[in-house]
Protein backbone atom coordinates (compact mmCIF):
# COMPACT_ATOMS: atom_id res chain seq x y z
CA UNK A 1 0.00 0.00 0.00
CA UNK A 2 2.96 2.28 -0.40
CA UNK A 3 2.10 3.33 -3.95
CA UNK A 4 -1.55 4.15 -3.53
CA UNK A 5 -2.98 5.94 -6.55
CA UNK A 6 -6.57 7.14 -6.58
CA UNK A 7 -8.82 5.90 -9.31
CA UNK A 8 -9.13 8.31 -12.22
CA UNK A 9 -12.53 9.96 -12.28
CA UNK A 10 -12.23 11.06 -15.89
CA UNK A 11 -10.45 8.87 -18.36
CA UNK A 12 -8.30 10.73 -20.80
CA UNK A 13 -6.90 9.22 -23.87
CA UNK A 14 -4.41 11.93 -24.68
CA UNK A 15 -2.90 10.12 -27.59
CA UNK A 16 -6.23 10.06 -29.47
CA UNK A 17 -7.29 13.59 -28.57
CA UNK A 18 -4.25 15.24 -30.10
CA UNK A 19 -3.59 12.81 -32.92
CA UNK A 20 -3.83 13.62 -36.60
CA UNK A 21 -6.54 10.98 -37.02
CA UNK A 22 -8.97 13.32 -35.31
CA UNK A 23 -8.49 15.97 -38.02
CA UNK A 24 -9.42 13.55 -40.77
CA UNK A 25 -12.48 12.25 -38.99
CA UNK A 26 -15.89 13.38 -40.10
CA UNK A 27 -17.20 16.48 -38.35
CA UNK A 28 -20.41 16.01 -36.40
CA UNK A 29 -21.56 19.54 -37.34
CA UNK A 30 -22.91 20.39 -40.74
CA UNK A 31 -21.71 23.92 -41.40
CA UNK A 32 -24.21 24.51 -44.21
CA UNK A 33 -27.04 23.89 -41.76
CA UNK A 34 -25.42 26.21 -39.23
CA UNK A 35 -25.16 28.93 -41.85
CA UNK A 36 -28.81 28.47 -42.83
CA UNK A 37 -29.97 28.51 -39.22
CA UNK A 38 -27.85 31.58 -38.45
CA UNK A 39 -29.18 33.46 -41.47
CA UNK A 40 -32.76 32.57 -40.59
CA UNK A 41 -32.22 33.82 -37.02
CA UNK A 42 -30.76 37.09 -38.28
CA UNK A 43 -33.57 37.60 -40.81
CA UNK A 44 -36.22 36.66 -38.24
CA UNK A 45 -34.88 39.04 -35.61
CA UNK A 46 -34.66 41.81 -38.22
CA UNK A 47 -38.30 41.26 -39.21
CA UNK A 48 -39.40 41.27 -35.56
CA UNK A 49 -37.50 44.53 -35.06
CA UNK A 50 -39.05 46.18 -38.15
CA UNK A 51 -42.60 45.11 -37.30
CA UNK A 52 -42.19 46.15 -33.65
CA UNK A 53 -40.80 49.60 -34.44
CA UNK A 54 -43.46 50.21 -37.09
CA UNK A 55 -46.18 49.14 -34.67
CA UNK A 56 -44.87 51.21 -31.77
CA UNK A 57 -44.53 54.42 -33.80
CA UNK A 58 -47.51 53.76 -36.14
CA UNK A 59 -45.41 54.35 -39.27
CA UNK A 60 -47.74 52.16 -41.33
CA UNK A 61 -50.09 55.13 -41.63
CA UNK A 62 -47.41 57.22 -43.31
CA UNK A 63 -46.33 54.39 -45.60
CA UNK A 64 -49.82 53.72 -46.98
CA UNK A 65 -51.05 57.34 -47.00
CA UNK A 66 -50.25 57.85 -50.74
CA UNK A 67 -52.85 55.16 -51.53
CA UNK A 68 -55.57 57.45 -50.17
CA UNK A 69 -54.96 60.08 -52.86
CA UNK A 70 -54.07 57.63 -55.63
CA UNK A 71 -57.48 55.98 -55.88
CA UNK A 72 -60.80 57.78 -55.70
CA UNK A 73 -62.66 55.22 -53.65
CA UNK A 74 -59.75 54.43 -51.30
CA UNK A 75 -60.68 50.75 -50.94
CA UNK A 76 -57.05 49.65 -50.91
CA UNK A 77 -56.20 52.24 -48.29
CA UNK A 78 -59.07 51.24 -46.01
CA UNK A 79 -58.26 47.53 -46.34
CA UNK A 80 -54.56 48.07 -45.58
CA UNK A 81 -55.35 50.50 -42.77
CA UNK A 82 -57.61 47.97 -41.04
CA UNK A 83 -55.14 45.11 -41.45
CA UNK A 84 -52.23 47.19 -40.13
CA UNK A 85 -54.31 48.34 -37.17
CA UNK A 86 -54.98 44.68 -36.32
CA UNK A 87 -51.27 43.88 -36.62
CA UNK A 88 -50.42 46.87 -34.42
CA UNK A 89 -52.89 45.76 -31.76
CA UNK A 90 -51.48 42.23 -31.61
CA UNK A 91 -47.85 43.35 -31.59
CA UNK A 92 -48.43 45.86 -28.81
CA UNK A 93 -50.37 43.30 -26.76
CA UNK A 94 -47.64 40.69 -27.20
CA UNK A 95 -44.91 43.16 -26.18
CA UNK A 96 -46.97 44.17 -23.16
CA UNK A 97 -47.42 40.54 -22.12
CA UNK A 98 -43.68 39.93 -22.62
CA UNK A 99 -42.74 42.89 -20.43
CA UNK A 100 -45.24 41.96 -17.72
CA UNK A 101 -43.91 38.38 -17.65
CA UNK A 102 -40.43 39.76 -16.96
CA UNK A 103 -41.81 41.99 -14.19
CA UNK A 104 -43.60 38.99 -12.71
CA UNK A 105 -40.43 36.89 -12.90
CA UNK A 106 -38.38 39.62 -11.23
CA UNK A 107 -40.86 40.15 -8.41
CA UNK A 108 -41.21 36.40 -7.88
CA UNK A 109 -37.45 36.00 -7.72
CA UNK A 110 -37.21 38.89 -5.25
CA UNK A 111 -39.94 37.34 -3.11
CA UNK A 112 -38.18 33.98 -3.08
CA UNK A 113 -34.88 35.62 -2.13
CA UNK A 114 -36.49 37.58 0.71
CA UNK A 115 -38.37 34.49 1.93
CA UNK A 116 -35.20 32.41 1.85
CA UNK A 117 -33.19 34.92 3.87
CA UNK A 118 -35.92 35.69 6.38
CA UNK A 119 -35.82 33.95 9.72
CA UNK A 120 -39.55 34.08 10.14
CA UNK A 121 -41.52 35.35 13.08
CA UNK A 122 -40.26 33.63 16.20
CA UNK A 123 -42.60 34.02 19.11
CA UNK A 124 -41.57 32.69 22.49
PDB file of C-alpha atoms in Angstrom:
ATOM      1  CA  UNK A   1       0.000   0.000   0.000  1.00  0.00           C
ATOM      2  CA  UNK A   2       2.959   2.275  -0.396  1.00  0.00           C
ATOM      3  CA  UNK A   3       2.105   3.325  -3.946  1.00  0.00           C
ATOM      4  CA  UNK A   4      -1.547   4.154  -3.528  1.00  0.00           C
ATOM      5  CA  UNK A   5      -2.983   5.942  -6.548  1.00  0.00           C
ATOM      6  CA  UNK A   6      -6.572   7.139  -6.583  1.00  0.00           C
ATOM      7  CA  UNK A   7      -8.821   5.898  -9.312  1.00  0.00           C
ATOM      8  CA  UNK A   8      -9.127   8.310 -12.219  1.00  0.00           C
ATOM      9  CA  UNK A   9     -12.526   9.962 -12.278  1.00  0.00           C
ATOM     10  CA  UNK A  10     -12.228  11.057 -15.885  1.00  0.00           C
ATOM     11  CA  UNK A  11     -10.445   8.874 -18.357  1.00  0.00           C
ATOM     12  CA  UNK A  12      -8.302  10.729 -20.797  1.00  0.00           C
ATOM     13  CA  UNK A  13      -6.899   9.217 -23.866  1.00  0.00           C
ATOM     14  CA  UNK A  14      -4.413  11.934 -24.682  1.00  0.00           C
ATOM     15  CA  UNK A  15      -2.901  10.116 -27.590  1.00  0.00           C
ATOM     16  CA  UNK A  16      -6.233  10.063 -29.474  1.00  0.00           C
ATOM     17  CA  UNK A  17      -7.290  13.592 -28.569  1.00  0.00           C
ATOM     18  CA  UNK A  18      -4.255  15.242 -30.103  1.00  0.00           C
ATOM     19  CA  UNK A  19      -3.592  12.810 -32.919  1.00  0.00           C
ATOM     20  CA  UNK A  20      -3.835  13.624 -36.595  1.00  0.00           C
ATOM     21  CA  UNK A  21      -6.544  10.981 -37.025  1.00  0.00           C
ATOM     22  CA  UNK A  22      -8.974  13.320 -35.310  1.00  0.00           C
ATOM     23  CA  UNK A  23      -8.489  15.970 -38.018  1.00  0.00           C
ATOM     24  CA  UNK A  24      -9.416  13.552 -40.773  1.00  0.00           C
ATOM     25  CA  UNK A  25     -12.483  12.245 -38.993  1.00  0.00           C
ATOM     26  CA  UNK A  26     -15.893  13.376 -40.100  1.00  0.00           C
ATOM     27  CA  UNK A  27     -17.202  16.480 -38.348  1.00  0.00           C
ATOM     28  CA  UNK A  28     -20.409  16.012 -36.402  1.00  0.00           C
ATOM     29  CA  UNK A  29     -21.562  19.544 -37.335  1.00  0.00           C
ATOM     30  CA  UNK A  30     -22.911  20.387 -40.739  1.00  0.00           C
ATOM     31  CA  UNK A  31     -21.712  23.915 -41.402  1.00  0.00           C
ATOM     32  CA  UNK A  32     -24.208  24.509 -44.211  1.00  0.00           C
ATOM     33  CA  UNK A  33     -27.035  23.890 -41.763  1.00  0.00           C
ATOM     34  CA  UNK A  34     -25.420  26.209 -39.226  1.00  0.00           C
ATOM     35  CA  UNK A  35     -25.162  28.933 -41.846  1.00  0.00           C
ATOM     36  CA  UNK A  36     -28.808  28.466 -42.834  1.00  0.00           C
ATOM     37  CA  UNK A  37     -29.968  28.509 -39.216  1.00  0.00           C
ATOM     38  CA  UNK A  38     -27.849  31.580 -38.453  1.00  0.00           C
ATOM     39  CA  UNK A  39     -29.177  33.464 -41.466  1.00  0.00           C
ATOM     40  CA  UNK A  40     -32.757  32.569 -40.591  1.00  0.00           C
ATOM     41  CA  UNK A  41     -32.216  33.816 -37.017  1.00  0.00           C
ATOM     42  CA  UNK A  42     -30.760  37.095 -38.283  1.00  0.00           C
ATOM     43  CA  UNK A  43     -33.573  37.602 -40.805  1.00  0.00           C
ATOM     44  CA  UNK A  44     -36.223  36.662 -38.244  1.00  0.00           C
ATOM     45  CA  UNK A  45     -34.882  39.037 -35.614  1.00  0.00           C
ATOM     46  CA  UNK A  46     -34.658  41.815 -38.220  1.00  0.00           C
ATOM     47  CA  UNK A  47     -38.302  41.261 -39.210  1.00  0.00           C
ATOM     48  CA  UNK A  48     -39.402  41.268 -35.565  1.00  0.00           C
ATOM     49  CA  UNK A  49     -37.505  44.534 -35.064  1.00  0.00           C
ATOM     50  CA  UNK A  50     -39.047  46.184 -38.155  1.00  0.00           C
ATOM     51  CA  UNK A  51     -42.601  45.112 -37.298  1.00  0.00           C
ATOM     52  CA  UNK A  52     -42.185  46.151 -33.648  1.00  0.00           C
ATOM     53  CA  UNK A  53     -40.795  49.596 -34.439  1.00  0.00           C
ATOM     54  CA  UNK A  54     -43.457  50.209 -37.087  1.00  0.00           C
ATOM     55  CA  UNK A  55     -46.176  49.136 -34.669  1.00  0.00           C
ATOM     56  CA  UNK A  56     -44.873  51.211 -31.770  1.00  0.00           C
ATOM     57  CA  UNK A  57     -44.532  54.415 -33.800  1.00  0.00           C
ATOM     58  CA  UNK A  58     -47.514  53.763 -36.138  1.00  0.00           C
ATOM     59  CA  UNK A  59     -45.411  54.354 -39.267  1.00  0.00           C
ATOM     60  CA  UNK A  60     -47.745  52.160 -41.334  1.00  0.00           C
ATOM     61  CA  UNK A  61     -50.092  55.134 -41.627  1.00  0.00           C
ATOM     62  CA  UNK A  62     -47.406  57.223 -43.315  1.00  0.00           C
ATOM     63  CA  UNK A  63     -46.334  54.391 -45.604  1.00  0.00           C
ATOM     64  CA  UNK A  64     -49.820  53.718 -46.981  1.00  0.00           C
ATOM     65  CA  UNK A  65     -51.052  57.339 -47.001  1.00  0.00           C
ATOM     66  CA  UNK A  66     -50.255  57.851 -50.744  1.00  0.00           C
ATOM     67  CA  UNK A  67     -52.846  55.163 -51.528  1.00  0.00           C
ATOM     68  CA  UNK A  68     -55.569  57.452 -50.175  1.00  0.00           C
ATOM     69  CA  UNK A  69     -54.959  60.081 -52.858  1.00  0.00           C
ATOM     70  CA  UNK A  70     -54.072  57.629 -55.631  1.00  0.00           C
ATOM     71  CA  UNK A  71     -57.478  55.984 -55.882  1.00  0.00           C
ATOM     72  CA  UNK A  72     -60.803  57.781 -55.699  1.00  0.00           C
ATOM     73  CA  UNK A  73     -62.663  55.217 -53.654  1.00  0.00           C
ATOM     74  CA  UNK A  74     -59.746  54.434 -51.295  1.00  0.00           C
ATOM     75  CA  UNK A  75     -60.680  50.751 -50.945  1.00  0.00           C
ATOM     76  CA  UNK A  76     -57.051  49.646 -50.906  1.00  0.00           C
ATOM     77  CA  UNK A  77     -56.196  52.239 -48.295  1.00  0.00           C
ATOM     78  CA  UNK A  78     -59.068  51.238 -46.011  1.00  0.00           C
ATOM     79  CA  UNK A  79     -58.260  47.532 -46.345  1.00  0.00           C
ATOM     80  CA  UNK A  80     -54.564  48.072 -45.582  1.00  0.00           C
ATOM     81  CA  UNK A  81     -55.351  50.498 -42.772  1.00  0.00           C
ATOM     82  CA  UNK A  82     -57.615  47.966 -41.044  1.00  0.00           C
ATOM     83  CA  UNK A  83     -55.138  45.109 -41.450  1.00  0.00           C
ATOM     84  CA  UNK A  84     -52.229  47.192 -40.132  1.00  0.00           C
ATOM     85  CA  UNK A  85     -54.314  48.335 -37.171  1.00  0.00           C
ATOM     86  CA  UNK A  86     -54.985  44.682 -36.324  1.00  0.00           C
ATOM     87  CA  UNK A  87     -51.269  43.880 -36.619  1.00  0.00           C
ATOM     88  CA  UNK A  88     -50.420  46.868 -34.418  1.00  0.00           C
ATOM     89  CA  UNK A  89     -52.886  45.764 -31.758  1.00  0.00           C
ATOM     90  CA  UNK A  90     -51.482  42.227 -31.614  1.00  0.00           C
ATOM     91  CA  UNK A  91     -47.846  43.351 -31.595  1.00  0.00           C
ATOM     92  CA  UNK A  92     -48.431  45.860 -28.807  1.00  0.00           C
ATOM     93  CA  UNK A  93     -50.367  43.305 -26.763  1.00  0.00           C
ATOM     94  CA  UNK A  94     -47.642  40.693 -27.201  1.00  0.00           C
ATOM     95  CA  UNK A  95     -44.909  43.157 -26.176  1.00  0.00           C
ATOM     96  CA  UNK A  96     -46.973  44.166 -23.157  1.00  0.00           C
ATOM     97  CA  UNK A  97     -47.416  40.545 -22.124  1.00  0.00           C
ATOM     98  CA  UNK A  98     -43.684  39.928 -22.618  1.00  0.00           C
ATOM     99  CA  UNK A  99     -42.738  42.889 -20.435  1.00  0.00           C
ATOM    100  CA  UNK A 100     -45.242  41.958 -17.724  1.00  0.00           C
ATOM    101  CA  UNK A 101     -43.907  38.384 -17.650  1.00  0.00           C
ATOM    102  CA  UNK A 102     -40.426  39.761 -16.963  1.00  0.00           C
ATOM    103  CA  UNK A 103     -41.806  41.992 -14.194  1.00  0.00           C
ATOM    104  CA  UNK A 104     -43.601  38.990 -12.705  1.00  0.00           C
ATOM    105  CA  UNK A 105     -40.425  36.887 -12.896  1.00  0.00           C
ATOM    106  CA  UNK A 106     -38.381  39.624 -11.233  1.00  0.00           C
ATOM    107  CA  UNK A 107     -40.861  40.151  -8.407  1.00  0.00           C
ATOM    108  CA  UNK A 108     -41.208  36.397  -7.878  1.00  0.00           C
ATOM    109  CA  UNK A 109     -37.448  36.002  -7.720  1.00  0.00           C
ATOM    110  CA  UNK A 110     -37.209  38.886  -5.248  1.00  0.00           C
ATOM    111  CA  UNK A 111     -39.941  37.336  -3.112  1.00  0.00           C
ATOM    112  CA  UNK A 112     -38.178  33.976  -3.078  1.00  0.00           C
ATOM    113  CA  UNK A 113     -34.884  35.617  -2.126  1.00  0.00           C
ATOM    114  CA  UNK A 114     -36.494  37.580   0.708  1.00  0.00           C
ATOM    115  CA  UNK A 115     -38.370  34.488   1.927  1.00  0.00           C
ATOM    116  CA  UNK A 116     -35.197  32.410   1.852  1.00  0.00           C
ATOM    117  CA  UNK A 117     -33.193  34.922   3.868  1.00  0.00           C
ATOM    118  CA  UNK A 118     -35.923  35.686   6.381  1.00  0.00           C
ATOM    119  CA  UNK A 119     -35.822  33.951   9.720  1.00  0.00           C
ATOM    120  CA  UNK A 120     -39.546  34.078  10.136  1.00  0.00           C
ATOM    121  CA  UNK A 121     -41.519  35.349  13.080  1.00  0.00           C
ATOM    122  CA  UNK A 122     -40.262  33.634  16.200  1.00  0.00           C
ATOM    123  CA  UNK A 123     -42.596  34.023  19.108  1.00  0.00           C
ATOM    124  CA  UNK A 124     -41.572  32.691  22.489  1.00  0.00           C
TER     125      UNK A 124
END
